[in-house]
Short mmCIF file of C-alpha atoms in Angstrom, two decimals:
data_model
loop_
_atom_site.label_atom_id
_atom_site.label_comp_id
_atom_site.label_asym_id
_atom_site.label_seq_id
_atom_site.Cartn_x
_atom_site.Cartn_y
_atom_site.Cartn_z
CA MET A 1 107.67 95.76 87.62
CA MET A 2 107.93 98.85 89.35
CA THR A 3 110.14 101.99 88.78
CA LYS A 4 111.79 103.70 91.51
CA ILE A 5 112.33 107.60 90.81
CA VAL A 6 114.58 109.34 93.28
CA LEU A 7 114.45 113.01 93.68
CA GLU A 8 117.24 115.78 94.45
CA ASP A 9 117.45 116.20 98.32
CA LYS A 10 116.67 119.90 99.28
CA GLY A 11 115.11 119.12 102.73
CA GLN A 12 111.59 118.15 101.54
CA ASP A 13 109.63 115.31 102.93
CA LEU A 14 109.19 113.43 99.64
CA LEU A 15 112.49 111.96 98.19
CA TRP A 16 111.30 108.96 96.05
CA LEU A 17 108.42 107.47 94.47
CA ARG A 18 107.74 103.92 93.21
CA VAL A 19 105.53 104.05 90.00
CA ASN A 20 103.84 100.99 88.43
CA GLU A 21 104.00 100.30 84.68
CA GLY A 22 100.76 102.20 84.19
CA GLY A 23 102.24 105.44 85.81
CA LEU A 24 100.37 105.39 89.07
CA VAL A 25 102.46 106.03 92.20
CA GLU A 26 102.16 102.93 94.49
CA GLU A 27 104.43 104.11 97.18
CA ALA A 28 106.17 107.52 98.25
CA GLY A 29 108.57 108.29 100.90
CA PRO A 30 110.20 108.64 103.28
CA PHE A 31 107.19 110.63 104.33
CA GLN A 32 103.75 112.01 102.71
CA ASN A 33 103.06 108.42 101.18
CA GLU A 34 99.15 109.08 102.03
CA ILE A 35 99.41 112.55 100.14
CA TRP A 36 101.13 111.01 96.82
CA LYS A 37 99.90 107.58 96.61
CA GLY A 38 97.57 107.30 93.43
CA SER A 39 99.29 110.31 91.78
CA TYR A 40 100.03 109.79 88.00
CA ILE A 41 103.55 110.25 86.35
CA PRO A 42 103.88 109.98 82.63
CA ILE A 43 106.90 107.48 83.09
CA TRP A 44 108.16 107.92 79.40
CA LEU A 45 108.52 111.71 80.06
CA VAL A 46 110.62 111.32 83.11
CA ARG A 47 114.45 112.44 82.57
CA VAL A 48 117.48 112.70 85.20
CA GLY A 49 118.17 116.09 85.88
CA GLN A 50 114.77 117.45 84.83
CA LEU A 51 111.62 118.36 86.88
CA LEU A 52 109.33 115.54 87.83
CA PRO A 53 106.01 115.80 85.61
CA ILE A 54 103.22 114.78 87.81
CA HIS A 55 99.35 114.72 87.80
CA HIS A 56 97.43 114.79 91.09
CA TYR A 57 93.85 115.83 90.60
CA PRO A 58 92.61 118.22 91.99
CA HIS A 59 95.83 119.82 93.35
CA ILE A 60 98.20 119.39 90.57
CA ILE A 61 97.00 119.12 87.02
CA HIS A 62 99.88 118.49 84.10
CA GLY A 63 102.32 120.22 86.49
CA PHE A 64 105.72 119.45 87.84
CA LEU A 65 107.15 118.80 91.03
CA LYS A 66 110.02 121.54 91.76
CA TYR A 67 112.75 119.02 92.42
CA LYS A 68 114.65 117.45 89.82
CA VAL A 69 115.01 113.71 89.13
CA LYS A 70 118.29 112.22 90.53
CA SER A 71 117.80 108.63 89.32
CA ILE A 72 115.36 106.31 87.76
CA LYS A 73 115.66 102.53 88.35
CA LYS A 74 113.59 99.44 87.44
CA GLU A 75 112.66 97.25 90.45
CA GLN A 76 111.21 93.55 90.40
#
């Protein structure tokens, strides 16, 4: 089971992330997949309307993206 997290669109290259049950980003898009794949998102903390918590060592350690979560959907 995957979770698709969609971010608000403010002209950035990253608009969505597909996260597995363990919180690892398996795919990101529409651009920058190679940058964000393998990042960790504490999925239980993600809330619509709030900034996205993310850990992407060594660049982001227990940080947040500057874009709010627009939607969260479970996918098969």
